[in-house]
PDB file of C-alpha atoms in Angstrom:
ATOM      1  CA  UNK A   7      63.891  91.327 100.335  1.00 46.00           C
ATOM      2  CA  UNK A   8      66.605  88.697 100.806  1.00 46.00           C
ATOM      3  CA  UNK A   9      67.289  88.565  97.052  1.00 41.00           C
ATOM      4  CA  UNK A  10      67.745  92.363  96.896  1.00 43.00           C
ATOM      5  CA  UNK A  11      70.319  92.368  99.730  1.00 41.00           C
ATOM      6  CA  UNK A  12      72.441  89.570  98.232  1.00 40.00           C
ATOM      7  CA  UNK A  13      73.339  91.295  94.934  1.00 41.00           C
ATOM      8  CA  UNK A  14      74.234  94.485  96.822  1.00 38.00           C
ATOM      9  CA  UNK A  15      76.590  92.554  99.125  1.00 36.00           C
ATOM     10  CA  UNK A  16      78.160  90.701  96.193  1.00 38.00           C
ATOM     11  CA  UNK A  17      78.637  93.935  94.253  1.00 33.00           C
ATOM     12  CA  UNK A  18      80.306  95.580  97.256  1.00 32.00           C
ATOM     13  CA  UNK A  19      82.692  92.671  97.721  1.00 34.00           C
ATOM     14  CA  UNK A  20      83.574  92.661  94.008  1.00 33.00           C
ATOM     15  CA  UNK A  21      84.410  96.390  94.104  1.00 36.00           C
ATOM     16  CA  UNK A  22      86.469  95.961  97.268  1.00 34.00           C
ATOM     17  CA  UNK A  23      88.491  93.108  95.756  1.00 37.00           C
ATOM     18  CA  UNK A  24      89.232  95.119  92.623  1.00 38.00           C
ATOM     19  CA  UNK A  25      90.411  98.106  94.645  1.00 37.00           C
ATOM     20  CA  UNK A  26      92.682  95.970  96.797  1.00 39.00           C
ATOM     21  CA  UNK A  27      94.535  94.783  93.719  1.00 43.00           C
ATOM     22  CA  UNK A  28      95.280  98.430  92.943  1.00 44.00           C
ATOM     23  CA  UNK A  29      97.141  98.900  96.206  1.00 44.00           C
ATOM     24  CA  UNK A  30      94.551 100.570  98.411  1.00 45.00           C
ATOM     25  CA  UNK A  31      92.481  98.846 101.044  1.00 45.00           C
ATOM     26  CA  UNK A  32      89.071 100.546 101.258  1.00 47.00           C
ATOM     27  CA  UNK A  33      86.691  99.904 104.106  1.00 45.00           C
ATOM     28  CA  UNK A  34      83.499  98.215 102.899  1.00 47.00           C
ATOM     29  CA  UNK A  35      80.430 100.490 103.204  1.00 50.00           C
ATOM     30  CA  UNK A  36      78.810  98.111 105.697  1.00 48.00           C
ATOM     31  CA  UNK A  37      81.716  98.556 108.142  1.00 51.00           C
ATOM     32  CA  UNK A  38      81.028 101.460 110.521  1.00 54.00           C
ATOM     33  CA  UNK A  39      84.517 101.612 112.062  1.00 57.00           C
ATOM     34  CA  UNK A  40      86.178 105.002 112.045  1.00 57.00           C
ATOM     35  CA  UNK A  41      89.700 105.244 110.617  1.00 49.00           C
ATOM     36  CA  UNK A  42      92.499 105.823 113.134  1.00 51.00           C
ATOM     37  CA  UNK A  43      93.481 109.466 113.660  1.00 60.00           C
ATOM     38  CA  UNK A  44      96.308 110.738 111.466  1.00 59.00           C
ATOM     39  CA  UNK A  45      99.479 111.246 113.474  1.00 65.00           C
ATOM     40  CA  UNK A  46     102.417 113.022 111.921  1.00 75.00           C
ATOM     41  CA  UNK A  47     105.908 112.834 113.325  1.00 81.00           C
ATOM     42  CA  UNK A  48     108.476 115.276 112.079  1.00 90.00           C
ATOM     43  CA  UNK A  49     111.712 117.061 112.581  1.00 92.00           C
ATOM     44  CA  UNK A  50     112.529 120.412 114.124  1.00 92.00           C
ATOM     45  CA  UNK A  51     115.698 122.369 113.457  1.00 94.00           C
ATOM     46  CA  UNK A  52     116.669 125.365 115.567  1.00 92.00           C
ATOM     47  CA  UNK A  53     120.256 125.269 114.305  1.00 93.00           C
ATOM     48  CA  UNK A  54     122.126 128.414 115.448  1.00 92.00           C
ATOM     49  CA  UNK A  55     118.907 130.059 116.675  1.00 90.00           C
ATOM     50  CA  UNK A  56     118.707 132.180 119.784  1.00 86.00           C
ATOM     51  CA  UNK A  57     116.711 129.930 122.119  1.00 80.00           C
ATOM     52  CA  UNK A  58     116.052 130.765 125.738  1.00 81.00           C
ATOM     53  CA  UNK A  59     113.817 129.646 128.556  1.00 84.00           C
ATOM     54  CA  UNK A  60     110.694 131.232 127.045  1.00 89.00           C
ATOM     55  CA  UNK A  61     111.123 129.382 123.754  1.00 88.00           C
ATOM     56  CA  UNK A  62     111.665 125.999 125.391  1.00 84.00           C
ATOM     57  CA  UNK A  63     108.722 126.549 127.759  1.00 86.00           C
ATOM     58  CA  UNK A  64     106.532 127.438 124.764  1.00 90.00           C
ATOM     59  CA  UNK A  65     107.649 124.245 123.021  1.00 88.00           C
ATOM     60  CA  UNK A  66     106.688 122.199 126.094  1.00 86.00           C
ATOM     61  CA  UNK A  67     103.348 123.995 126.538  1.00 90.00           C
ATOM     62  CA  UNK A  68     102.477 123.492 122.864  1.00 91.00           C
ATOM     63  CA  UNK A  69     102.575 119.727 123.508  1.00 89.00           C
ATOM     64  CA  UNK A  70     104.626 119.195 120.351  1.00 91.00           C
ATOM     65  CA  UNK A  71     107.190 116.963 122.085  1.00 91.00           C
ATOM     66  CA  UNK A  72     105.540 113.611 121.335  1.00 91.00           C
ATOM     67  CA  UNK A  73     105.440 114.448 117.616  1.00 92.00           C
ATOM     68  CA  UNK A  74     109.130 115.310 117.193  1.00 93.00           C
ATOM     69  CA  UNK A  75     111.362 112.449 116.048  1.00 94.00           C
ATOM     70  CA  UNK A  76     114.397 114.503 114.967  1.00 95.00           C
ATOM     71  CA  UNK A  77     115.564 117.557 116.907  1.00 95.00           C
ATOM     72  CA  UNK A  78     118.500 119.714 115.790  1.00 96.00           C
ATOM     73  CA  UNK A  79     119.606 122.170 118.454  1.00 93.00           C
ATOM     74  CA  UNK A  80     123.208 122.435 117.261  1.00 95.00           C
ATOM     75  CA  UNK A  81     124.808 125.789 117.897  1.00 93.00           C
ATOM     76  CA  UNK A  82     122.061 127.017 120.241  1.00 91.00           C
ATOM     77  CA  UNK A  83     124.195 128.933 122.748  1.00 86.00           C
ATOM     78  CA  UNK A  84     121.394 129.657 125.213  1.00 86.00           C
ATOM     79  CA  UNK A  85     120.540 125.968 125.617  1.00 89.00           C
ATOM     80  CA  UNK A  86     121.192 124.627 129.117  1.00 89.00           C
ATOM     81  CA  UNK A  87     120.730 121.245 130.773  1.00 91.00           C
ATOM     82  CA  UNK A  88     117.554 122.444 132.502  1.00 89.00           C
ATOM     83  CA  UNK A  89     115.975 123.749 129.274  1.00 88.00           C
ATOM     84  CA  UNK A  90     116.883 120.588 127.395  1.00 90.00           C
ATOM     85  CA  UNK A  91     115.490 118.375 130.162  1.00 91.00           C
ATOM     86  CA  UNK A  92     112.156 120.227 130.036  1.00 88.00           C
ATOM     87  CA  UNK A  93     111.641 119.405 126.382  1.00 90.00           C
ATOM     88  CA  UNK A  94     113.133 115.909 126.403  1.00 92.00           C
ATOM     89  CA  UNK A  95     110.692 114.899 129.141  1.00 92.00           C
ATOM     90  CA  UNK A  96     107.875 115.329 126.603  1.00 91.00           C
ATOM     91  CA  UNK A  97     109.697 114.063 123.483  1.00 93.00           C
ATOM     92  CA  UNK A  98     108.697 110.416 123.826  1.00 92.00           C
ATOM     93  CA  UNK A  99     109.211 109.573 120.118  1.00 92.00           C
ATOM     94  CA  UNK A 100     112.600 111.288 119.729  1.00 94.00           C
ATOM     95  CA  UNK A 101     114.995 109.189 117.651  1.00 94.00           C
ATOM     96  CA  UNK A 102     117.782 111.652 116.895  1.00 96.00           C
ATOM     97  CA  UNK A 103     119.078 114.670 118.812  1.00 95.00           C
ATOM     98  CA  UNK A 104     121.857 117.019 117.718  1.00 95.00           C
ATOM     99  CA  UNK A 105     123.340 119.334 120.346  1.00 94.00           C
ATOM    100  CA  UNK A 106     126.695 119.903 118.683  1.00 95.00           C
ATOM    101  CA  UNK A 107     128.374 123.162 119.810  1.00 93.00           C
ATOM    102  CA  UNK A 108     125.935 123.714 122.689  1.00 91.00           C
ATOM    103  CA  UNK A 109     128.533 124.840 125.217  1.00 89.00           C
ATOM    104  CA  UNK A 110     126.203 124.966 128.232  1.00 89.00           C
ATOM    105  CA  UNK A 111     124.872 121.432 127.862  1.00 90.00           C
ATOM    106  CA  UNK A 112     126.645 118.742 129.859  1.00 89.00           C
ATOM    107  CA  UNK A 113     125.947 115.031 130.208  1.00 80.00           C
ATOM    108  CA  UNK A 114     123.430 115.822 132.968  1.00 79.00           C
ATOM    109  CA  UNK A 115     120.920 117.178 130.453  1.00 62.00           C
ATOM    110  CA  UNK A 116     120.814 113.916 128.590  1.00 69.00           C
TER     111      UNK A 116
END
């Protein structure tokens, strides 16, 4: 039985090495580790949209905050400091925020 296992192991390693040269890094069949979950971060633009309390509350309740890296709220007239604070509290990965022409937002909301 030992001689049957050895060629299988050698064959697996040979295949894995060939695939690595091609740019991918496959998991050998003997490794039972699960791949990490796929996490997608993206952008959201509500430029010049009519956004009120209900919309911002829905955004918070949807738990999308941690997945947004770019948020464009420019020209959203209904946006206030309180509404912005609600969403920003959940947007832990936010890298860029645009609130240009949001007349009701002051420095307090940031």
